[in-house]
Amino acid sequence: DAGITQSPRHKVTETGTPVTLRCHQTENHRYMYWYRQDPGHGLRLIHYSYGVKDTDKGEVSDGYSVSRSKTEDFLLTLESATSSQTSVYFCAISDGTGPNQPQHFGDGTRLSIL
Amino acid sequence: RKEVEQDPGPFNVPEGATVAFNCTYSNSASQSFFWYRQDCRKEPKLLMSVYSSGNEDGRFTAQLNRASQYISLLIRDSKLSDSATYLCVVARTGNQFYFGTGTSLTVIP
């Protein structure tokens, strides 16, 4: 399995609190992604990174920020969590060296905002 | 229009049956194609890449039709362990990946 670790695996918190999710990879892959998955919507891209300090927005970026200060770590922050951000969050990586390079996913973080 | 569309199912088939899933994509600039499998409450896992000439991996066969912009996955001799959600994924330049919402398969004893 690809060396991707997400932490925490589960979190319950209250509306209005800040939350940071961490994705750590040991594959030295260039690209890292954060998705959320909700019933009926499938996987939706929140933000992605194409290198250290290089990030861009995805389809559902409102209310989220990211940072990538080193190749192996990609952080997702909810500055002030809302109940609509209750979801399963997946981190993914891809090496970007050429076509037909797939993504590999972490185990996911189940986040509940009460 | 969605980038990738799949029939959500559910597909309920008996063990040993052959089942096929189709997926269509909207952008002709799409370059790479994949099928992922996702078990309940787990992460998506790569099942197979889809190549222009079609490819096979054991009981699984993937086909790509660029002219009609669709991808298919055929599972022969279905096993109980094949029960999962199958995600169609399309990638474009710049490592942009687009996911279908998935097709649910249940293989019945």
Coordinates of C-alpha atoms in Angstrom, one line a residue:
Chain A
D1 CA 0.0 0.0 0.0
A2 CA 1.1 3.6 -0.7
G3 CA 2.7 5.2 2.3
I4 CA 0.0 7.7 3.2
T5 CA -1.1 8.4 6.7
Q6 CA -4.0 10.6 7.7
S7 CA -4.5 11.9 11.2
P8 CA -6.7 12.0 13.1
R9 CA -8.8 9.0 11.9
H10 CA -11.8 10.2 13.7
K11 CA -12.7 13.6 15.2
V12 CA -15.8 15.1 16.8
T13 CA -15.9 18.8 17.5
E14 CA -18.2 21.7 17.9
T15 CA -19.4 24.3 15.5
G16 CA -17.1 27.3 15.4
T17 CA -13.9 25.5 16.4
P18 CA -10.8 25.3 14.2
V19 CA -9.9 21.9 12.9
T20 CA -6.7 20.7 11.2
L21 CA -6.3 17.4 9.4
R22 CA -2.9 16.1 8.4
C23 CA -1.8 14.0 5.5
H24 CA 1.7 12.5 5.6
Q25 CA 3.3 10.6 2.7
T26 CA 6.5 8.7 2.4
E27 CA 6.4 8.3 -1.4
N28 CA 8.0 11.7 -2.2
H29 CA 5.1 12.3 -4.7
R30 CA 4.7 15.8 -6.1
Y31 CA 0.9 16.0 -6.0
M32 CA -1.3 15.9 -2.9
Y33 CA -5.0 16.3 -2.8
W34 CA -7.8 16.7 -0.2
Y35 CA -11.3 15.4 -1.0
R36 CA -14.5 15.1 0.9
Q37 CA -17.0 12.3 0.3
D38 CA -20.6 12.7 1.1
P39 CA -23.6 10.4 0.1
G40 CA -24.9 11.3 -3.3
H41 CA -22.0 13.5 -4.2
G42 CA -19.1 11.1 -4.5
L43 CA -15.6 12.5 -4.1
R44 CA -15.2 16.2 -4.4
L45 CA -11.9 18.0 -4.5
I46 CA -11.3 20.6 -1.9
H47 CA -7.7 21.8 -2.5
Y48 CA -4.6 20.3 -4.1
S49 CA -0.9 20.9 -4.1
Y50 CA 1.6 20.5 -6.9
G51 CA 4.7 21.2 -4.9
V52 CA 5.9 22.7 -1.7
K53 CA 4.0 26.0 -1.1
D54 CA 2.2 25.5 -4.4
T55 CA -1.5 24.9 -3.8
D56 CA -4.8 25.6 -5.7
K57 CA -8.5 25.5 -5.1
G58 CA -10.8 22.6 -6.0
E59 CA -14.5 22.4 -6.5
V60 CA -15.6 22.9 -2.9
S61 CA -12.8 25.1 -1.3
D62 CA -15.0 27.6 0.6
G63 CA -14.4 27.3 4.3
Y64 CA -11.1 25.4 3.9
S65 CA -7.5 26.4 3.7
V66 CA -4.4 24.3 3.1
S67 CA -0.7 24.4 3.6
R68 CA 2.3 22.4 2.3
S69 CA 5.6 23.5 3.9
K70 CA 7.4 20.2 3.0
T71 CA 6.9 17.5 0.4
E72 CA 5.6 14.9 2.8
D73 CA 2.9 16.9 4.6
F74 CA -0.3 18.5 3.4
L75 CA -2.5 20.1 6.0
L76 CA -6.2 20.9 5.7
T77 CA -7.7 23.5 8.0
L78 CA -11.3 24.4 8.8
E79 CA -10.9 27.8 10.3
S80 CA -14.4 27.8 11.9
A81 CA -16.1 24.4 11.5
T82 CA -19.7 24.2 10.5
S83 CA -22.1 21.3 10.5
S84 CA -22.1 21.2 6.7
Q85 CA -18.4 20.2 6.9
T86 CA -19.3 16.9 8.6
S87 CA -17.9 14.4 6.1
V88 CA -15.3 11.8 5.4
Y89 CA -12.1 13.5 4.2
F90 CA -9.6 11.6 2.1
C91 CA -6.1 12.6 1.2
A92 CA -4.6 11.4 -2.1
I93 CA -1.2 11.5 -3.7
S94 CA 0.1 11.1 -7.3
D95 CA 3.6 11.3 -8.6
G96 CA 2.8 13.3 -11.7
T97 CA 5.7 11.9 -13.7
G98 CA 3.6 11.2 -16.7
P99 CA 0.2 10.1 -18.0
N100 CA -1.5 7.0 -16.6
Q101 CA -0.2 7.7 -13.1
P102 CA -3.1 7.1 -10.7
Q103 CA -3.9 8.5 -7.4
H104 CA -3.5 6.6 -4.1
F105 CA -5.6 7.3 -1.1
G106 CA -5.1 7.5 2.6
D107 CA -7.5 5.7 5.0
G108 CA -9.7 8.8 5.5
T109 CA -10.7 11.0 8.4
R110 CA -14.3 10.9 9.7
L111 CA -15.1 14.3 11.0
S112 CA -18.3 15.2 12.8
I113 CA -19.2 18.8 13.6
L114 CA -21.9 19.1 16.2
Chain B
R1 CA -22.9 18.6 -17.2
K2 CA -21.0 16.3 -14.9
E3 CA -17.4 15.4 -15.9
V4 CA -18.0 11.8 -15.3
E5 CA -21.3 9.9 -15.1
Q6 CA -22.0 6.4 -13.9
D7 CA -25.2 4.4 -13.4
P8 CA -25.4 4.3 -9.6
G9 CA -27.1 0.9 -9.6
P10 CA -27.4 -1.0 -7.3
F11 CA -26.5 -4.1 -9.3
N12 CA -27.4 -7.3 -7.5
V13 CA -26.1 -10.3 -9.2
P14 CA -25.7 -14.0 -8.3
E15 CA -22.3 -15.6 -7.7
G16 CA -20.7 -16.6 -11.0
A17 CA -22.5 -14.0 -13.1
T18 CA -20.9 -11.6 -15.5
V19 CA -21.6 -7.9 -14.8
A20 CA -20.7 -4.8 -16.8
F21 CA -20.5 -1.2 -15.7
N22 CA -20.3 1.8 -18.1
C23 CA -19.1 5.3 -17.5
T24 CA -19.2 8.3 -19.7
Y25 CA -17.0 11.4 -19.6
S26 CA -17.7 14.8 -21.0
N27 CA -14.3 16.3 -21.8
S28 CA -12.6 14.9 -24.9
A29 CA -9.2 16.2 -23.6
S30 CA -9.2 13.5 -20.9
Q31 CA -6.0 11.6 -21.0
S32 CA -6.0 8.8 -18.5
F33 CA -8.7 6.5 -17.2
F34 CA -9.0 4.3 -14.2
W35 CA -11.4 2.1 -12.2
Y36 CA -11.3 2.2 -8.5
R37 CA -13.0 -0.1 -6.0
Q38 CA -14.3 1.3 -2.7
D39 CA -15.5 -0.9 0.1
C40 CA -18.0 0.4 2.7
R41 CA -16.3 2.9 5.0
K42 CA -12.9 2.4 3.3
E43 CA -10.7 4.4 1.0
P44 CA -10.9 4.0 -2.8
K45 CA -8.3 1.6 -4.1
L46 CA -7.0 1.4 -7.6
L47 CA -8.5 -1.6 -9.4
M48 CA -7.0 -1.1 -12.8
S49 CA -5.9 1.5 -15.3
V50 CA -7.8 1.6 -18.6
Y51 CA -5.7 1.6 -21.8
S52 CA -6.7 2.5 -25.3
S53 CA -6.3 -1.0 -26.5
G54 CA -8.3 -2.4 -23.6
N55 CA -6.8 -4.5 -20.9
E56 CA -7.5 -7.5 -18.7
D57 CA -6.5 -8.5 -15.2
G58 CA -7.8 -11.9 -14.3
R59 CA -11.6 -11.7 -14.2
F60 CA -11.7 -8.0 -14.9
T61 CA -11.6 -6.4 -18.3
A62 CA -11.6 -2.7 -19.0
Q63 CA -12.4 -1.0 -22.3
L64 CA -12.0 2.5 -23.5
N65 CA -13.9 4.1 -26.4
R66 CA -12.5 7.6 -27.1
A67 CA -14.9 8.3 -30.0
S68 CA -17.9 7.8 -27.8
Q69 CA -16.2 8.9 -24.6
Y70 CA -17.1 5.9 -22.5
I71 CA -15.3 3.4 -20.3
S72 CA -16.5 0.0 -19.3
L73 CA -15.6 -2.6 -16.7
L74 CA -16.6 -6.2 -17.1
I75 CA -16.4 -8.6 -14.2
R76 CA -16.6 -12.3 -15.0
D77 CA -17.4 -15.1 -12.6
S78 CA -18.5 -12.7 -9.8
K79 CA -17.3 -13.5 -6.3
L80 CA -18.9 -12.5 -3.0
S81 CA -15.7 -10.5 -2.4
D82 CA -16.4 -8.4 -5.5
S83 CA -19.3 -6.6 -3.6
A84 CA -18.2 -3.0 -3.4
T85 CA -18.7 0.4 -5.1
Y86 CA -16.8 0.8 -8.4
L87 CA -15.6 4.3 -9.2
C88 CA -14.8 5.5 -12.7
V89 CA -12.0 8.1 -12.8
V90 CA -10.8 10.3 -15.6
A91 CA -7.6 12.4 -15.5
R92 CA -6.5 15.4 -17.6
T93 CA -3.3 17.4 -18.0
G94 CA -2.0 18.8 -14.8
N95 CA -2.9 15.7 -12.8
Q96 CA -6.6 16.8 -12.5
F97 CA -8.7 13.8 -11.6
Y98 CA -12.5 13.6 -11.9
F99 CA -14.6 10.9 -10.2
G100 CA -17.9 9.4 -10.9
T101 CA -20.3 8.9 -8.0
G102 CA -19.8 5.2 -8.2
T103 CA -21.8 2.0 -9.1
S104 CA -22.8 -0.3 -6.2
L105 CA -22.4 -4.0 -6.7
T106 CA -23.7 -6.7 -4.5
V107 CA -22.9 -10.3 -5.3
I108 CA -25.5 -12.7 -3.9
P109 CA -24.7 -16.3 -2.8

